[in-house]
XYZ file of C-alpha atoms in Angstrom:
447
model
C -5.849 40.033 54.186
C -7.341 39.851 57.680
C -8.506 43.478 57.994
C -10.539 45.886 55.916
C -7.469 48.133 55.609
C -5.515 45.280 54.054
C -8.363 44.552 51.656
C -8.465 48.230 50.712
C -4.692 48.356 50.081
C -4.702 45.209 47.993
C -7.802 46.342 46.174
C -6.219 49.648 45.216
C -3.279 47.689 43.892
C -5.661 45.459 41.983
C -7.384 48.510 40.573
C -4.099 49.971 39.431
C -3.070 46.673 37.861
C -6.351 46.193 36.087
C -6.308 49.813 34.943
C -3.101 48.982 33.118
C -4.586 45.996 31.347
C -8.145 47.273 30.845
C -8.200 51.066 30.688
C -4.667 52.070 29.859
C -4.218 50.105 26.674
C -5.246 52.823 24.263
C -5.605 55.912 26.439
C -2.947 57.872 28.384
C 0.696 57.730 27.332
C 2.189 56.902 30.750
C 3.356 53.477 29.563
C 4.379 54.411 26.036
C 8.036 55.070 26.840
C 8.419 52.468 29.582
C 11.018 49.735 28.907
C 9.711 46.353 27.823
C 9.063 43.959 30.717
C 11.484 41.508 29.052
C 14.355 43.931 29.675
C 13.648 44.739 33.344
C 15.281 43.367 36.477
C 13.254 44.134 39.599
C 13.817 43.234 43.205
C 13.985 44.254 46.837
C 17.125 45.084 48.808
C 16.896 44.270 52.519
C 18.912 43.190 55.545
C 15.866 42.301 57.620
C 14.660 45.863 57.154
C 14.225 47.261 53.652
C 17.158 49.365 52.401
C 15.771 52.733 51.224
C 17.770 55.274 49.196
C 20.462 52.715 48.304
C 22.256 52.799 44.945
C 21.997 49.617 42.831
C 24.626 49.043 40.120
C 25.299 46.050 37.852
C 28.502 44.731 36.257
C 27.594 42.539 33.314
C 29.268 40.368 30.685
C 28.763 43.296 28.311
C 27.229 46.757 28.658
C 26.631 48.863 31.765
C 23.024 49.467 32.883
C 22.270 52.814 34.524
C 22.398 52.918 38.332
C 19.063 53.191 40.149
C 17.940 54.062 43.677
C 15.785 51.927 45.978
C 12.474 53.289 47.256
C 11.194 53.323 50.858
C 10.363 49.610 50.586
C 13.804 48.699 49.246
C 12.352 48.060 45.773
C 14.234 48.856 42.569
C 13.923 48.355 38.798
C 16.905 48.237 36.398
C 16.589 48.386 32.599
C 19.125 45.860 31.231
C 18.208 46.223 27.560
C 21.675 47.695 26.878
C 23.551 44.894 28.691
C 24.408 41.233 28.192
C 23.583 39.072 31.213
C 24.672 37.566 33.572
C 25.721 40.332 35.970
C 26.876 40.820 39.549
C 24.637 43.355 41.330
C 25.721 45.606 44.191
C 23.839 47.967 46.479
C 25.751 50.738 48.268
C 23.915 52.062 51.315
C 24.347 53.413 54.839
C 23.826 50.845 57.601
C 20.918 52.104 59.729
C 22.437 50.779 62.972
C 26.099 51.818 62.631
C 25.606 54.773 60.237
C 28.564 53.468 58.212
C 28.804 52.687 54.459
C 27.906 49.097 53.556
C 27.538 46.888 50.469
C 25.596 43.771 49.518
C 25.693 41.707 46.333
C 23.603 39.357 44.218
C 23.711 37.423 40.931
C 21.533 38.425 37.970
C 21.316 35.614 35.402
C 18.016 36.557 33.747
C 15.430 39.328 33.605
C 12.709 39.248 36.229
C 13.157 39.222 39.993
C 16.639 39.486 41.549
C 16.714 40.480 45.218
C 19.812 41.725 47.079
C 20.172 40.481 50.666
C 22.848 39.107 53.021
C 21.794 35.599 51.900
C 22.331 36.425 48.196
C 25.669 37.983 49.221
C 26.687 34.667 50.845
C 25.518 32.831 47.717
C 27.799 34.969 45.492
C 30.722 34.342 47.894
C 30.098 30.574 47.737
C 29.811 30.524 43.932
C 33.046 32.501 43.444
C 34.891 30.931 46.421
C 35.880 34.306 47.855
C 34.579 37.685 48.934
C 31.355 38.742 47.238
C 32.811 42.262 46.968
C 35.783 40.845 45.021
C 33.368 39.152 42.592
C 32.052 42.645 41.804
C 35.285 44.703 42.041
C 37.320 42.109 40.076
C 34.438 41.066 37.824
C 35.395 37.989 35.776
C 32.967 37.825 32.850
C 34.021 34.310 31.831
C 33.661 32.903 35.351
C 30.243 34.468 35.883
C 29.017 33.505 32.400
C 29.917 29.848 33.005
C 27.884 29.528 36.228
C 25.201 26.902 35.594
C 21.843 26.154 37.198
C 23.530 23.200 38.877
C 26.242 25.471 40.322
C 23.630 27.850 41.728
C 21.505 25.009 43.152
C 24.525 23.385 44.816
C 25.699 26.716 46.265
C 22.170 27.498 47.520
C 22.064 24.154 49.334
C 25.495 24.850 50.856
C 24.398 28.295 52.108
C 21.222 26.903 53.688
C 23.153 24.041 55.325
C 25.705 26.475 56.735
C 23.043 28.820 58.141
C 21.258 25.868 59.737
C 24.220 23.818 60.970
C 26.749 26.526 61.871
C 24.561 29.496 62.829
C 21.593 27.454 64.156
C 19.069 29.373 62.030
C 15.745 27.846 60.997
C 16.029 27.932 57.202
C 12.919 25.849 56.508
C 11.051 28.980 55.349
C 13.755 30.060 52.900
C 12.686 29.491 49.254
C 14.540 27.162 46.892
C 15.404 30.176 44.715
C 17.292 32.472 47.110
C 17.562 35.247 44.505
C 14.462 35.210 42.307
C 11.606 34.571 44.762
C 9.573 37.762 45.448
C 10.472 39.311 48.819
C 8.446 41.595 51.116
C 10.692 43.428 53.590
C 9.789 45.145 56.846
C 10.389 48.889 57.052
C 11.141 51.276 59.891
C 7.598 52.602 59.566
C 6.063 49.116 59.384
C 8.330 46.616 61.227
C 5.773 43.769 61.066
C 5.397 43.892 57.290
C 8.129 41.396 56.387
C 7.466 37.898 55.002
C 9.099 34.609 56.117
C 12.314 35.218 54.161
C 12.610 38.679 55.699
C 12.327 37.157 59.180
C 15.269 34.831 58.422
C 17.279 37.907 57.362
C 16.413 39.514 60.718
C 17.710 36.494 62.621
C 20.877 36.282 60.493
C 21.712 39.944 61.155
C 21.008 39.567 64.887
C 23.119 36.386 65.060
C 26.327 37.653 63.478
C 26.084 41.003 65.264
C 25.609 39.310 68.668
C 28.702 37.221 67.932
C 30.574 40.466 67.134
C 31.111 39.311 63.558
C 30.626 41.152 60.289
C 28.925 39.631 57.274
C 32.424 39.469 55.746
C 33.506 37.195 58.634
C 30.542 34.928 57.897
C 31.506 34.906 54.178
C 35.073 33.826 55.022
C 33.927 30.999 57.291
C 31.297 29.794 54.804
C 33.818 29.651 51.941
C 36.291 27.800 54.185
C 33.668 25.243 55.196
C 32.481 24.632 51.609
C 35.962 24.334 50.035
C 37.897 22.326 52.678
C 38.033 18.618 51.703
C 36.872 16.029 54.266
C 39.674 13.483 54.809
C 39.215 10.273 56.835
C 42.072 7.821 57.465
C 41.629 4.219 58.663
C 43.736 1.059 58.899
C 42.815 -2.335 57.432
C 44.415 -5.643 58.373
C 44.287 -9.147 56.948
C 45.854 -12.517 57.704
C 47.472 -14.766 55.060
C 48.338 -18.439 55.613
C 51.886 -19.681 55.413
C 53.025 -21.792 52.440
C 52.104 -25.452 52.408
C 54.009 -27.504 54.965
C 54.698 -24.521 57.239
C 52.872 -23.387 60.354
C 51.902 -19.960 61.625
C 50.370 -16.921 59.992
C 51.396 -13.756 58.167
C 49.776 -10.410 59.094
C 49.385 -7.613 56.569
C 48.233 -4.025 57.023
C 47.461 -1.016 54.864
C 46.193 2.563 55.349
C 43.010 3.679 53.611
C 42.548 7.450 53.075
C 39.108 8.677 51.987
C 38.783 12.224 50.612
C 35.203 13.428 50.154
C 34.095 9.794 50.031
C 36.692 8.663 47.439
C 39.074 6.029 48.820
C 42.832 5.825 48.110
C 44.369 2.585 49.363
C 48.058 2.236 50.245
C 49.836 -1.018 49.340
C 49.713 -3.967 51.734
C 52.767 -4.308 53.990
C 53.720 -7.351 56.098
C 53.699 -6.439 59.781
C 53.994 -9.891 61.432
C 55.577 -13.135 60.313
C 55.048 -16.158 62.557
C 55.700 -18.842 59.989
C 58.224 -21.570 60.886
C 61.763 -20.101 61.103
C 63.519 -20.005 57.770
C 60.335 -20.068 55.772
C 59.532 -17.402 53.168
C 56.035 -15.908 53.193
C 54.447 -16.238 49.798
C 51.058 -14.522 49.856
C 48.988 -15.117 46.757
C 48.666 -12.210 44.344
C 45.040 -10.978 44.506
C 43.181 -11.189 41.213
C 41.911 -7.935 39.642
C 38.232 -7.079 39.655
C 35.989 -4.328 38.231
C 32.811 -2.604 39.387
C 29.844 -1.998 37.066
C 27.631 0.890 38.222
C 24.960 2.088 35.784
C 24.272 5.838 35.605
C 21.269 6.614 37.874
C 18.504 8.692 36.325
C 17.581 12.161 37.559
C 15.512 12.186 40.753
C 12.856 14.499 42.241
C 12.423 15.469 45.894
C 9.339 13.866 47.410
C 9.442 10.909 44.978
C 10.872 7.635 46.301
C 14.241 7.153 44.563
C 15.317 3.905 42.951
C 17.449 1.470 44.969
C 21.109 1.762 43.961
C 22.521 -1.220 42.094
C 26.118 -2.118 41.198
C 27.999 -5.380 40.723
C 31.628 -6.501 41.009
C 33.171 -8.970 38.560
C 34.430 -10.898 41.602
C 30.893 -11.452 42.869
C 31.736 -9.596 46.094
C 29.278 -7.057 47.500
C 29.670 -3.449 46.366
C 29.386 -0.604 48.895
C 28.048 2.885 48.198
C 28.994 6.274 49.647
C 27.628 9.781 49.062
C 30.096 12.543 48.202
C 27.311 15.151 48.586
C 25.520 14.425 51.903
C 23.746 17.791 51.860
C 21.953 16.683 48.659
C 21.698 12.908 49.178
C 22.707 10.171 51.629
C 23.145 6.405 51.284
C 22.479 3.578 53.750
C 23.388 0.231 52.234
C 21.865 0.516 48.760
C 19.043 2.840 49.868
C 19.278 6.381 48.520
C 17.690 9.253 50.490
C 17.199 12.651 48.828
C 17.897 15.654 51.120
C 17.788 18.738 48.866
C 17.793 19.864 45.238
C 21.199 19.883 43.538
C 23.698 17.383 42.131
C 24.013 14.037 43.941
C 27.359 12.207 43.579
C 27.558 8.522 44.577
C 30.705 6.353 44.656
C 30.553 2.553 44.234
C 33.475 0.659 45.778
C 34.657 -2.924 46.261
C 37.645 -3.058 48.637
C 38.720 -6.596 47.731
C 39.878 -9.454 49.966
C 42.650 -12.047 50.110
C 41.656 -13.350 46.679
C 40.738 -10.136 44.854
C 42.451 -6.755 44.678
C 40.469 -3.597 45.376
C 38.458 -2.477 42.361
C 38.767 0.966 40.861
C 35.976 3.055 42.345
C 33.177 4.211 40.033
C 31.512 7.594 40.624
C 28.179 8.702 39.187
C 26.514 12.127 39.404
C 22.870 12.875 38.715
C 20.491 15.784 39.278
C 17.981 16.031 42.113
C 15.152 18.385 41.197
C 13.090 20.339 43.704
C 9.594 19.087 44.388
C 7.015 20.859 42.219
C 5.301 23.743 43.999
C 1.546 23.403 44.179
C -0.137 26.795 44.466
C -3.656 26.690 45.880
C -5.669 29.700 44.771
C -9.002 31.110 45.892
C -11.071 32.811 43.241
C -13.535 33.791 45.977
C -10.835 35.781 47.783
C -9.843 37.405 44.489
C -13.458 38.415 43.941
C -13.620 39.829 47.493
C -10.634 42.070 46.731
C -12.239 43.178 43.475
C -15.663 43.939 45.015
C -14.440 45.497 48.278
C -12.455 48.131 46.430
C -14.972 49.128 43.705
C -12.903 47.893 40.777
C -16.126 47.559 38.787
C -16.140 51.310 38.115
C -13.406 50.769 35.512
C -13.680 47.097 34.696
C -17.336 46.174 35.106
C -19.017 43.651 37.373
C -18.214 40.976 36.613
C -15.029 41.986 34.722
C -15.650 41.441 31.036
C -13.195 43.343 28.823
C -10.493 41.311 27.103
C -7.659 43.473 28.425
C -8.522 42.899 32.063
C -9.173 39.224 31.368
C -5.610 38.921 30.059
C -4.672 38.439 33.732
C -6.757 35.239 34.004
C -4.635 32.521 35.656
C -1.560 34.674 35.039
C -0.390 36.208 38.346
C 2.963 37.070 36.727
C 1.153 39.271 34.184
C -0.333 41.272 37.066
C 3.044 41.433 38.844
C 4.821 42.504 35.659
C 2.338 45.348 35.229
C 3.112 46.567 38.758
C 6.863 46.360 38.192
C 6.984 47.967 34.742
C 4.872 51.109 35.094
C 6.481 54.050 36.893
C 3.162 55.397 38.164
C 2.576 52.085 39.966
C 5.992 51.887 41.627
C 4.520 52.655 45.056
C 2.785 49.239 44.956
C 5.965 47.245 44.418
C 6.453 44.657 47.123
C 3.024 45.330 48.690
C 1.091 42.603 46.913
C 1.553 39.104 48.401
C 2.143 36.193 46.017
C -1.046 34.465 47.205
C -3.088 37.622 46.529
C -1.770 37.714 42.948
C -2.706 34.047 42.515
C -6.209 34.664 43.941
C -6.860 37.668 41.686
C -5.663 35.738 38.624
C -7.987 32.868 39.603
C -10.948 35.242 39.870
C -10.251 36.778 36.455
C -10.341 33.241 35.068
C -13.784 32.669 36.613
C -15.409 36.141 36.708
C -18.909 34.736 36.828
C -18.585 33.062 40.258
């Protein structure tokens, strides 16, 4: 948007979009046989560079959509009206660097945007706990159908954590929705065209290639990291007094094993006995106790969470631990939200000489992503409209109802671009902010 050329390109796109809504409603028949927007899956396939001339196929719970090819910008559109979602998507292409056949995968759970990238490939591998290619080749309709929003959110968090912690990639610019957020990919002809997500894909490709690894190697390591339980073992000791009339002390010890934050305590065993010779240690039997831990409510990133609260029937203090540190952490009773997903907290009271350890209580609740606030500029939308002579078709200011249908509805403009074959050359060229600005202008055409 910084040069006249960019304004001209975006304006031509705007003109084409508005032609659809304003001039094309009752005229030419170019859109008469086009599939309904509600049955289209559109996206971009890229590895850091767009993947042109790739073949996109879908395996779905029912039905088989026709294969389609990607254009020079990696964009594709699949009509899924004959299929039952969800589906696993695959793109077959020739790697531009090695000139060898390659594949990438993604998950299609609803119509709309579904990109195919190395990151979506890693997401499929994490969700299915194996190779992404196996998820497609050995398609399990029941397994894929049962994937929930929570599963996808948790897997997305795991993929981002792995890329950041293990591969040292800055993932702060990756969107919350790794599959459905619009993507603009660089091309061989325009290597500076890519958006922030595309730049992360560039760094991911460079990283695993410099380490002499394939994406399949990264898949294997990611699945291993996300499925291997974390086990911590520690030893606890305590001292019991000898029976009345005897001197000395009795030492006891037990091993505590914690798996993913859930403790399993071995029985106490006497390890020292320094009571007066001939005496018989008689430690008191600890009384039972229970922990009461109310179900926490759902939380939202950016909103201060409630302080955790739990009580033990013994009156002893209850400790908290997070089983999902990538989503939430706990210090004392203070909960800190790290990412969207499911947060699992365990409340525990280990007991003492008078009380036995309580049965741990585990609670899980959802952590929602912070709401996205989109700031639009109607003035910039007007500049696009004026600079590219859109008034020839739509008037100045725009006044027909069909063109005004795009008011405050950037998705209506995007859907028009994605659903009309004659406008396919504009797919992926219109930035999200530009769509928002144009929609804002159509809502206030008199500014």
